[in-house]
PDB file of C-alpha atoms in Angstrom:
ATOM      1  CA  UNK A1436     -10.239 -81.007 -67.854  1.00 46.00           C
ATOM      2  CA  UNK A1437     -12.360 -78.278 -69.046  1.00 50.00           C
ATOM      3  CA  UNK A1438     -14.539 -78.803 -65.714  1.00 48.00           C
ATOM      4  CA  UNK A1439     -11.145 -77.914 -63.935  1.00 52.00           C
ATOM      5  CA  UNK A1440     -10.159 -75.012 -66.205  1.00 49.00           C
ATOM      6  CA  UNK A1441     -13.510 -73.310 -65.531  1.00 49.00           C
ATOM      7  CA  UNK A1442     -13.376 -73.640 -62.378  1.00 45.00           C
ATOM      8  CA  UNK A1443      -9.537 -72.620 -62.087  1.00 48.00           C
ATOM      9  CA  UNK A1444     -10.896 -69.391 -63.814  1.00 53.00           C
ATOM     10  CA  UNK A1445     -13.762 -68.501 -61.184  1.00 42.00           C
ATOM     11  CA  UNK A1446     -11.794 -68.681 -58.556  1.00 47.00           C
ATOM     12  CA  UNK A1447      -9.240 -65.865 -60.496  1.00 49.00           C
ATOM     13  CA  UNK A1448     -11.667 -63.671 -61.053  1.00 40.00           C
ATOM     14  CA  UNK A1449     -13.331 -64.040 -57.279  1.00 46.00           C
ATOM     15  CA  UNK A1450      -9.534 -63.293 -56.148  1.00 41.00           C
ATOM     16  CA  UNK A1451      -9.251 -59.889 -58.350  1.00 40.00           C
ATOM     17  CA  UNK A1452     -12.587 -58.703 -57.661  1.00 43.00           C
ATOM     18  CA  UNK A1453     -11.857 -58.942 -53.629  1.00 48.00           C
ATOM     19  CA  UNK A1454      -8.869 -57.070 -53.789  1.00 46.00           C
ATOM     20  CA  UNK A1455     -10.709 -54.593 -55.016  1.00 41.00           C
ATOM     21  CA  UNK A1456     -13.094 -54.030 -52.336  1.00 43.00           C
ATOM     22  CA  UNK A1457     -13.274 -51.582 -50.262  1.00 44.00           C
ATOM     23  CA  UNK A1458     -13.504 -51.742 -46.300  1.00 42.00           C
ATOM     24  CA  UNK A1459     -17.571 -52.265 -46.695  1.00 44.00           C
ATOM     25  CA  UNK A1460     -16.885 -54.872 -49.065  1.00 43.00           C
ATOM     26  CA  UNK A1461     -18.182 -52.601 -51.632  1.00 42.00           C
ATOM     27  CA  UNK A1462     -16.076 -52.647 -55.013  1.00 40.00           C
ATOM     28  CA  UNK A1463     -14.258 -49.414 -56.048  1.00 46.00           C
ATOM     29  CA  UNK A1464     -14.447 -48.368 -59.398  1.00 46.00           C
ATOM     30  CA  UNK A1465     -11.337 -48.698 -61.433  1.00 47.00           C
ATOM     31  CA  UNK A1466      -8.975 -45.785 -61.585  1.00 50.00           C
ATOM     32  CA  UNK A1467     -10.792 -44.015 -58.297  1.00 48.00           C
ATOM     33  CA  UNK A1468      -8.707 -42.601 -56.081  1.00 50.00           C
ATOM     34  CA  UNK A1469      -7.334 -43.906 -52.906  1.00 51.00           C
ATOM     35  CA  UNK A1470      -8.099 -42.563 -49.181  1.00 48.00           C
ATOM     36  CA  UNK A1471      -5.030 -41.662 -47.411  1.00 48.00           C
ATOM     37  CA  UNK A1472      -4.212 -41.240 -43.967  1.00 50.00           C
ATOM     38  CA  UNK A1473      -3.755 -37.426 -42.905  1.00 48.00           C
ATOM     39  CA  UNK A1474      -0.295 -36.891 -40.950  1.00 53.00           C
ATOM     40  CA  UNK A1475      -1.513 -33.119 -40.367  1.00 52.00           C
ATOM     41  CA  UNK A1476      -2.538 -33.096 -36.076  1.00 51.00           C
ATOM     42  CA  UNK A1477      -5.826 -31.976 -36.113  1.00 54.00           C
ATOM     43  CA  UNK A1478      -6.291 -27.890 -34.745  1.00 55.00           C
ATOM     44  CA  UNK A1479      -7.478 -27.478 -31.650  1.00 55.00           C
ATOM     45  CA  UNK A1480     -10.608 -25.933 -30.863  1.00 55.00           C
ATOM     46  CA  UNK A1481      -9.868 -23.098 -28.933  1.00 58.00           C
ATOM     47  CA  UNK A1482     -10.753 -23.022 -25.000  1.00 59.00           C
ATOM     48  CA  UNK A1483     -12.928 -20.303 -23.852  1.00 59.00           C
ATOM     49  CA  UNK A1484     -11.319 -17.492 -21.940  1.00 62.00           C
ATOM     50  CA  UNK A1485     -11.799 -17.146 -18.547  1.00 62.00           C
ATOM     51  CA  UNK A1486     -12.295 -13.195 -17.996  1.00 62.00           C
ATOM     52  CA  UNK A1487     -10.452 -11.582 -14.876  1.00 68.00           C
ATOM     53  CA  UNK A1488     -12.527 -10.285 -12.398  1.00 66.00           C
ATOM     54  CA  UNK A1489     -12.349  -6.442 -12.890  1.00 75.00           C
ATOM     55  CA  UNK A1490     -11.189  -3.986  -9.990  1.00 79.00           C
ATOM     56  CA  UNK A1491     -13.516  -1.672  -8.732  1.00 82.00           C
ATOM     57  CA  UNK A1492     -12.439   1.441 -10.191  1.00 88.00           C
ATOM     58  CA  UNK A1493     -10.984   4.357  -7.556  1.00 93.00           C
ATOM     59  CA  UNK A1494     -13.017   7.153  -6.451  1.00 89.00           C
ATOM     60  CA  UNK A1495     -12.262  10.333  -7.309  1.00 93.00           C
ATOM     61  CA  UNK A1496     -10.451  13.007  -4.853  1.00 94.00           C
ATOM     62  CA  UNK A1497     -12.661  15.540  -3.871  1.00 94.00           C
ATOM     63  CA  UNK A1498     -11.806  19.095  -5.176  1.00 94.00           C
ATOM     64  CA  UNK A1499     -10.788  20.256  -1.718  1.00 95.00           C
ATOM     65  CA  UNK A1500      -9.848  18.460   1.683  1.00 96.00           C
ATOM     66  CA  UNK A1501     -12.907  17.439   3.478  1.00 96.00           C
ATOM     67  CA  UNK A1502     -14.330  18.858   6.673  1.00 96.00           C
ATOM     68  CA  UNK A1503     -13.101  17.502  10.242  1.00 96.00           C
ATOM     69  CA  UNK A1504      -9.546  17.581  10.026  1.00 98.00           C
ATOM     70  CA  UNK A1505      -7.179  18.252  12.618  1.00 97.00           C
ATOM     71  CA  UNK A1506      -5.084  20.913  11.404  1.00 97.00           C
ATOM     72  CA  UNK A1507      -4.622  22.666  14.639  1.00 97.00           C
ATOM     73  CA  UNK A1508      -3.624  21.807  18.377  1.00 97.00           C
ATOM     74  CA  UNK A1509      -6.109  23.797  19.955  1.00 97.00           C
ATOM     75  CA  UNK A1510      -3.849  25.675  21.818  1.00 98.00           C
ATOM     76  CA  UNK A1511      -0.915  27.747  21.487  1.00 98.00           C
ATOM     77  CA  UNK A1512       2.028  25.573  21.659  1.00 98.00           C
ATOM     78  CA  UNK A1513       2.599  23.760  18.599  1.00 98.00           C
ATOM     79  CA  UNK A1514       2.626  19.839  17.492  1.00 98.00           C
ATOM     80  CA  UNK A1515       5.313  17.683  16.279  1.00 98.00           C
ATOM     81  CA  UNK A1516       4.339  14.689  13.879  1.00 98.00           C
ATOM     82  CA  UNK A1517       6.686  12.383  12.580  1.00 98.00           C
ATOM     83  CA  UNK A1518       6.186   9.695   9.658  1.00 98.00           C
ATOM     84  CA  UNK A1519       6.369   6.575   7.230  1.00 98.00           C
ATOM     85  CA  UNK A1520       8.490   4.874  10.489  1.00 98.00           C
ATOM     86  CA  UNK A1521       9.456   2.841  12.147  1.00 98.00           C
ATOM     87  CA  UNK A1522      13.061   2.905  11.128  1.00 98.00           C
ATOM     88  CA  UNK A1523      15.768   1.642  12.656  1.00 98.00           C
ATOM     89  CA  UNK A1524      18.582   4.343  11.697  1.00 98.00           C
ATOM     90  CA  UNK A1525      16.297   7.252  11.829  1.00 98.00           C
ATOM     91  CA  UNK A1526      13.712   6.694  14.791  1.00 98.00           C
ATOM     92  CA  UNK A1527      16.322   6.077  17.643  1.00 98.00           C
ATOM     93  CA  UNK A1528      18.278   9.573  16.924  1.00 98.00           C
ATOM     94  CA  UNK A1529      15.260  11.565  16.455  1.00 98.00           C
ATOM     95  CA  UNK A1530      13.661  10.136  20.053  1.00 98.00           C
ATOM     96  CA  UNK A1531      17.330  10.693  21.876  1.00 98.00           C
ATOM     97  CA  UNK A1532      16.566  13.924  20.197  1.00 98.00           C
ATOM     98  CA  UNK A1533      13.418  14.573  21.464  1.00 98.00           C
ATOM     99  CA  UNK A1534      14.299  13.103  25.057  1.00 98.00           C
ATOM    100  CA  UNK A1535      16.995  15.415  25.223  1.00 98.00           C
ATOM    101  CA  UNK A1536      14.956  18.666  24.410  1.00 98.00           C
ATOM    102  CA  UNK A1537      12.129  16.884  26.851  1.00 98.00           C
ATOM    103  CA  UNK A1538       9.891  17.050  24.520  1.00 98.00           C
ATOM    104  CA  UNK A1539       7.009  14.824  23.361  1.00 98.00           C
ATOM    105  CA  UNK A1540       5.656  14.210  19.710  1.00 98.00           C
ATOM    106  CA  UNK A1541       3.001  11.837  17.527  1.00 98.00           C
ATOM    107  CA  UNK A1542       4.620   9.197  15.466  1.00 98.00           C
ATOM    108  CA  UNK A1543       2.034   8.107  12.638  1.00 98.00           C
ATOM    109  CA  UNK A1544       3.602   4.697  11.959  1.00 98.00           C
ATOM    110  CA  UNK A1545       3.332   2.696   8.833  1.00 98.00           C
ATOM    111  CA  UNK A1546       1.866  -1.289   9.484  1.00 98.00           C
ATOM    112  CA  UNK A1547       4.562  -3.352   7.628  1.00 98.00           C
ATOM    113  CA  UNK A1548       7.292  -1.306   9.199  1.00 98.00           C
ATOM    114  CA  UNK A1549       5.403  -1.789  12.701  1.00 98.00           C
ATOM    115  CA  UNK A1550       5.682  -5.381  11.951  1.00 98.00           C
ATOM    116  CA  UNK A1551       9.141  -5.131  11.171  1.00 98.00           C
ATOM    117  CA  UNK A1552      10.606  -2.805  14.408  1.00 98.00           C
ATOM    118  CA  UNK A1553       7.830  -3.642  17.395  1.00 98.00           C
ATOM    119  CA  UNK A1554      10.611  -2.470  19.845  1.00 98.00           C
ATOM    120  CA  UNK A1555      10.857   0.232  18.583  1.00 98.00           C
ATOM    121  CA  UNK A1556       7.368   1.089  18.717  1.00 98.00           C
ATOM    122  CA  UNK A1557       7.508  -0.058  22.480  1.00 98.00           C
ATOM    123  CA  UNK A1558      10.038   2.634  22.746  1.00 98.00           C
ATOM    124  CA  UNK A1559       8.001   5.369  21.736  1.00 98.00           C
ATOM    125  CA  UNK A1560       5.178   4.205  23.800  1.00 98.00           C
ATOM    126  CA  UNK A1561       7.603   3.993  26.667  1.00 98.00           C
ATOM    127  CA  UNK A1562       9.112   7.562  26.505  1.00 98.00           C
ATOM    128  CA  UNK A1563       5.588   9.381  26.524  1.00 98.00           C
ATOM    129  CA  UNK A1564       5.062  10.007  22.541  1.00 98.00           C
ATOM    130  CA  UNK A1565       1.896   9.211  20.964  1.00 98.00           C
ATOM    131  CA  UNK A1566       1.383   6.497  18.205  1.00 98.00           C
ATOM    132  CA  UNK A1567      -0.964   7.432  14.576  1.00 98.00           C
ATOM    133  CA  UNK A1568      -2.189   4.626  12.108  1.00 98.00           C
ATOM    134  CA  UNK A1569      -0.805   6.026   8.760  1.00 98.00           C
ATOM    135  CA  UNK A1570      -2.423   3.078   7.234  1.00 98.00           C
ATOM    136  CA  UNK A1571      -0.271  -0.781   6.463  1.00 98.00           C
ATOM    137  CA  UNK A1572       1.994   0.076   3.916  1.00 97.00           C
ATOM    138  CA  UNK A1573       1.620   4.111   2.819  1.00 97.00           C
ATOM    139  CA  UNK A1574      -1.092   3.336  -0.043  1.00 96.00           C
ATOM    140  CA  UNK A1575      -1.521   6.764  -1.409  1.00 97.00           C
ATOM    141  CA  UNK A1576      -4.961   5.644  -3.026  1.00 97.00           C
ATOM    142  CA  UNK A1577      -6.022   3.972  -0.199  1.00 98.00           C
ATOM    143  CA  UNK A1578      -8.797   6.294   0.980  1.00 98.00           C
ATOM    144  CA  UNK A1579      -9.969   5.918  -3.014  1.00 97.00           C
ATOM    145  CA  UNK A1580     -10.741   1.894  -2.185  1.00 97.00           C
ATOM    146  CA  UNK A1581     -13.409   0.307  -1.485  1.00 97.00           C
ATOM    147  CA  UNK A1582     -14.591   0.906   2.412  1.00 97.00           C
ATOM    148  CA  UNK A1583     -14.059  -2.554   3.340  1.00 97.00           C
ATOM    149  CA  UNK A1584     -10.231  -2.420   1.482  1.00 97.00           C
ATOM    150  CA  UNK A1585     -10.176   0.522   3.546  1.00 98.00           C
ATOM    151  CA  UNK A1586     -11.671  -0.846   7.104  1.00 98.00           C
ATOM    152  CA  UNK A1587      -9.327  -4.595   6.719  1.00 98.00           C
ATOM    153  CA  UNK A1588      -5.781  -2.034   6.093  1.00 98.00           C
ATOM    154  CA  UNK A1589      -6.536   0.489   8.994  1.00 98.00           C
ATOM    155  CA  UNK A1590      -7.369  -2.510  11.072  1.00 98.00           C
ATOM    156  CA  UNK A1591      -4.188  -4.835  10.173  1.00 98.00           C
ATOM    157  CA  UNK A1592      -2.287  -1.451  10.930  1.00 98.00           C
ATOM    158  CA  UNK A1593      -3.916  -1.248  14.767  1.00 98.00           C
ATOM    159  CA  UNK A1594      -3.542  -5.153  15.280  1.00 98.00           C
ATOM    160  CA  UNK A1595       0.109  -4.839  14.808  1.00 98.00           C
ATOM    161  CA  UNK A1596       0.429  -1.699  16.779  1.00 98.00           C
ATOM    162  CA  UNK A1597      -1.595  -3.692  19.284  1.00 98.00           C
ATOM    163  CA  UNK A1598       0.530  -6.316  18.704  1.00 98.00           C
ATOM    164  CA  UNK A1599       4.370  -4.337  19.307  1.00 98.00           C
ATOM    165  CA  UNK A1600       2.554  -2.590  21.820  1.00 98.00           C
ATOM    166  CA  UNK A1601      -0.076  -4.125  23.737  1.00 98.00           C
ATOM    167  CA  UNK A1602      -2.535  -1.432  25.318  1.00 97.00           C
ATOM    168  CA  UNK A1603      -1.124   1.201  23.369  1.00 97.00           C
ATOM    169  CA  UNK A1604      -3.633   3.677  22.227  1.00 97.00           C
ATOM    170  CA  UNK A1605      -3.836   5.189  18.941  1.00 98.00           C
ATOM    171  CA  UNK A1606      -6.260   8.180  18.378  1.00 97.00           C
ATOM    172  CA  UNK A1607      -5.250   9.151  15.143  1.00 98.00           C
ATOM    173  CA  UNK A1608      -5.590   8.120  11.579  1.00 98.00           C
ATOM    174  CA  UNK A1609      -2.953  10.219   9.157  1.00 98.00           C
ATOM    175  CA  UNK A1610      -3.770   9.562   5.061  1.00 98.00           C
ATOM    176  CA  UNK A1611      -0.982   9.181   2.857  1.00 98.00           C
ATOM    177  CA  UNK A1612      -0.432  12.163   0.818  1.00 97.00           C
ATOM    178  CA  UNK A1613      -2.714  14.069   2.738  1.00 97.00           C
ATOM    179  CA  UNK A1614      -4.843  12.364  -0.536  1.00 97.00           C
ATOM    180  CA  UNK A1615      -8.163  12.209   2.201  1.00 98.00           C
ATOM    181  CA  UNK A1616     -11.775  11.162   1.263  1.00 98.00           C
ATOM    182  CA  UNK A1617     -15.033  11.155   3.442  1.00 97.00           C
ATOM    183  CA  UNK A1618     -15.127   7.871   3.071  1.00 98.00           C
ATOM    184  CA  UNK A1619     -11.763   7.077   4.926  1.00 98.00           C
ATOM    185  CA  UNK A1620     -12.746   9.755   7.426  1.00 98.00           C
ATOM    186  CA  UNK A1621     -15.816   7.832   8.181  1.00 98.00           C
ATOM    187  CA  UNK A1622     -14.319   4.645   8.212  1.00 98.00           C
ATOM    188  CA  UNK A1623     -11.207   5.616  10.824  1.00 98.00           C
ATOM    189  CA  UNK A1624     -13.971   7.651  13.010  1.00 98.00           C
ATOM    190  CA  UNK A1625     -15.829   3.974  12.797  1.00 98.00           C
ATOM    191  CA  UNK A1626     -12.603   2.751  14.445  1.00 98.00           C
ATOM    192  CA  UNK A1627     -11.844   5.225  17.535  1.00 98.00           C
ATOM    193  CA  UNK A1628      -9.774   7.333  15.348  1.00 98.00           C
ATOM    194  CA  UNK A1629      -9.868  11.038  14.108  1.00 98.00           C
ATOM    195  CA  UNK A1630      -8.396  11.978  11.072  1.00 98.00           C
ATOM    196  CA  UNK A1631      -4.622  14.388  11.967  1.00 98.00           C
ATOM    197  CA  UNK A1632      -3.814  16.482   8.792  1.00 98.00           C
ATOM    198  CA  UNK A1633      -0.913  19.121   9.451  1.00 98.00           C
ATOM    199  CA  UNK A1634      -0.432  22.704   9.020  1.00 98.00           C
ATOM    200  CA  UNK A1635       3.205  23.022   8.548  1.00 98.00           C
ATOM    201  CA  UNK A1636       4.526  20.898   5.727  1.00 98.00           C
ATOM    202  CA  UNK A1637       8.653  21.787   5.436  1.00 98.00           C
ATOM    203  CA  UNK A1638       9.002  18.734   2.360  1.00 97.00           C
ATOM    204  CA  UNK A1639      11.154  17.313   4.231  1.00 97.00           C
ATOM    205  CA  UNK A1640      10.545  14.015   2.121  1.00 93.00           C
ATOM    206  CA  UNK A1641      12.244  15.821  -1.155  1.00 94.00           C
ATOM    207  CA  UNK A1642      14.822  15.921   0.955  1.00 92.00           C
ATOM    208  CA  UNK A1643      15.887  19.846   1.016  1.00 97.00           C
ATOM    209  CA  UNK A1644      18.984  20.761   3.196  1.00 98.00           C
ATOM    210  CA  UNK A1645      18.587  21.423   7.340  1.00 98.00           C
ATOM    211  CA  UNK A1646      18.954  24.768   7.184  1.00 98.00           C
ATOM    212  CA  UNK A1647      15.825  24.863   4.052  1.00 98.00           C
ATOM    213  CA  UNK A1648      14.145  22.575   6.353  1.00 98.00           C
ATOM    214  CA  UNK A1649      14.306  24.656   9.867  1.00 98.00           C
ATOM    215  CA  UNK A1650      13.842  28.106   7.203  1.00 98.00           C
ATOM    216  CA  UNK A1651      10.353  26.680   6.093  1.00 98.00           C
ATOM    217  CA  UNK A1652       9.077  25.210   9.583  1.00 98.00           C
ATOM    218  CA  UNK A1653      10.267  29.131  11.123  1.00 98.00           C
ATOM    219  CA  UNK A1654       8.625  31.094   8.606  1.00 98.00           C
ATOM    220  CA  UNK A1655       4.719  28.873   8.520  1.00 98.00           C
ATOM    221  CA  UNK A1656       4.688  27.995  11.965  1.00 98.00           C
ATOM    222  CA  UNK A1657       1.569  30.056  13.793  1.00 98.00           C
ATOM    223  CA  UNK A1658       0.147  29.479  17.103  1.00 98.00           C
ATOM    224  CA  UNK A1659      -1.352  25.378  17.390  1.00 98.00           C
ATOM    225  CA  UNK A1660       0.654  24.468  14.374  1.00 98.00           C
ATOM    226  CA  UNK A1661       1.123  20.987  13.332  1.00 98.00           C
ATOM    227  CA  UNK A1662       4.136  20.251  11.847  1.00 98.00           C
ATOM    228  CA  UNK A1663       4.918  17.455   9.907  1.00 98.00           C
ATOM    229  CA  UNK A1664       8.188  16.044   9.712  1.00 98.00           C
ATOM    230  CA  UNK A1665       9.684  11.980   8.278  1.00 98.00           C
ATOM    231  CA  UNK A1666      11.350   9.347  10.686  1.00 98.00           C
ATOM    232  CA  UNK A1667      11.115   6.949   7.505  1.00 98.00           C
ATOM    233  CA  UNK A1668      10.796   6.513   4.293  1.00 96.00           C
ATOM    234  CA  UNK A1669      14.272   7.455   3.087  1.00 96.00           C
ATOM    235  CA  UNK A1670      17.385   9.067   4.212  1.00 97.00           C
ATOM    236  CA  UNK A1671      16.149  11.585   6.971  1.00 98.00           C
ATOM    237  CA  UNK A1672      19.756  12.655   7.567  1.00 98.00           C
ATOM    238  CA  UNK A1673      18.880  16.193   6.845  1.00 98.00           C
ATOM    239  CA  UNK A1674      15.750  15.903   8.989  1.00 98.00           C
ATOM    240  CA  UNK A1675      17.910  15.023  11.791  1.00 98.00           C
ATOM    241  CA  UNK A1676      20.491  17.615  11.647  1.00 98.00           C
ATOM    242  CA  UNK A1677      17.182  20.414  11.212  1.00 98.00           C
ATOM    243  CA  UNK A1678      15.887  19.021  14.256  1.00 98.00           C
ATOM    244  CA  UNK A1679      18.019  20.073  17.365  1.00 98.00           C
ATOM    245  CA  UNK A1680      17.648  23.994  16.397  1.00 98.00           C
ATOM    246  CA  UNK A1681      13.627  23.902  14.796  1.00 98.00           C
ATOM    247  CA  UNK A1682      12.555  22.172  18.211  1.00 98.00           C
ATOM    248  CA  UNK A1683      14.640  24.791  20.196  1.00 98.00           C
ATOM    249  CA  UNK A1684      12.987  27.624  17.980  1.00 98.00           C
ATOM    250  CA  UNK A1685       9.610  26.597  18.047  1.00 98.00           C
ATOM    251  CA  UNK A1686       9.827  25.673  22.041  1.00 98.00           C
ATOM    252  CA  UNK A1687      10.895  29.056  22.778  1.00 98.00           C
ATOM    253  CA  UNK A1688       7.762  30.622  20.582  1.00 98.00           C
ATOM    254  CA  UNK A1689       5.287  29.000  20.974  1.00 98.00           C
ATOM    255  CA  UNK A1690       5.730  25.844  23.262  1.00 98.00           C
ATOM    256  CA  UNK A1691       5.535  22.083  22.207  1.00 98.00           C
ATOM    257  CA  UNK A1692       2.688  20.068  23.371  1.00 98.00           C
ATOM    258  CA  UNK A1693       0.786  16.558  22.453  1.00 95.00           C
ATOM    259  CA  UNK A1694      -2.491  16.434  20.806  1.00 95.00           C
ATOM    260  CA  UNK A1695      -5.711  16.355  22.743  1.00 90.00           C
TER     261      UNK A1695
END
């Protein structure tokens, strides 16, 4: 009996002392504390940032416009540009316009909006005018781009020209904002183009009244003048009603010719 009791007594204590062990099988010390679980999600480590590639900054305007321009027809009768078209309400009435006073003129044509209206750019080839890239979609800063920014939008602007118009020829380059660089010079004399300023500028894009607009053309037009006028780009309503008396006015001065 005492055999069994002793016995009974070693297995007790074998039973305590492996409760007590820890995962290793090592035993804790009484009264140690107890590992718990975490229910906090561990943070994150933070992923690297991936930096945007940086645009090249613009080039500065020069001081004044550069040299080479074509400010002047040559001759004495005078030059009528208009721009930012193709448009749809404003392009048809000022070439009925035109057609009526037999008259020719240079349209400097914007890409997207060549896109947009080929037939009308077919028209215009049609009825004798001339045809201008003023660049895809009137980027004022786009002579302040890189050269090959530059070189891809003056050439999308001739392939859909080319496009609307197969065969037509376009001479001229016209910068937005008259904002020109030597770089964008160089680049549109790289593609058969010369750069066309103006001469006459009436603002017809703040959109003054026709009399203020045929007032302003009358008083700065000179001998070879260029004038430049808007087919697009906004409501040309008062550019339209100007036109039937400032073509009459400056056919009977000084003549109205295309550029050479």
């Amino acid at each position: 009996m005492r055999a069994r009791a002793f016995l009974a007594s070693v297995l007790a204590v074998a039973l305590v002392l492996s409760g007590c062990a820890g995962p290793d099988h090592t035993i804790a010390p009484a009264g140690a504390p107890q590992p718990v679980e975490s229910t906090t999600a561990p943070t994150p480590s933070p992923h690297p940032t991936v930096a945007k590639p940086t645009k090249p900054p613009l080039r500065p305007l020069p001081a004044k416009l550069p040299a080479g321009l074509r400010r002047n027809s040559g001759v004495r009768p005078v030059v009528l540009t208009f721009d930012d078209g193709p448009n749809p309400t404003w392009t048809p009435k000022v070439l009925d316009q035109l057609r009526a006073a037999k008259v020719t003129a240079t349209f400097c044509v914007v890409g997207r909006e060549v896109q947009r209206h080929p037939e009308l750019v077919r028209r215009i080839v049609h009825e004798g005018h001339q045809l201008c890239n003023h660049s895809w979609r009137h980027d004022l800063d786009v002579a302040r781009r890189p050269v090959k920014e530059m070189k891809a939008d003056l050439e999308r602007t001739n392939k859909a020209i080319q496009a609307a118009a197969p065969g037509a020829k376009v001479s001229f380059y016209r910068q937005p904002g008259g904002r020109w660089t030597p770089e964008v010079l160089a680049v549109a004399k790289g593609l058969g183009m010369r750069p066309l300023h103006w001469s006459v500028d009436p603002q017809d894009w703040d959109k003054p009244n026709a009399a203020t607009i045929g007032k302003r053309i009358h008083t700065a037009a000179r001998p070879g003048a260029i004038v430049l006028l808007h087919d697009g780009g906004g409501d040309r309503a008062a550019t339209l009603a100007a036109c039937p008396h400032l073509i009459a006015d400056l056919k009977k001065r000084f003549g109205i010719t295309k550029l050479r």
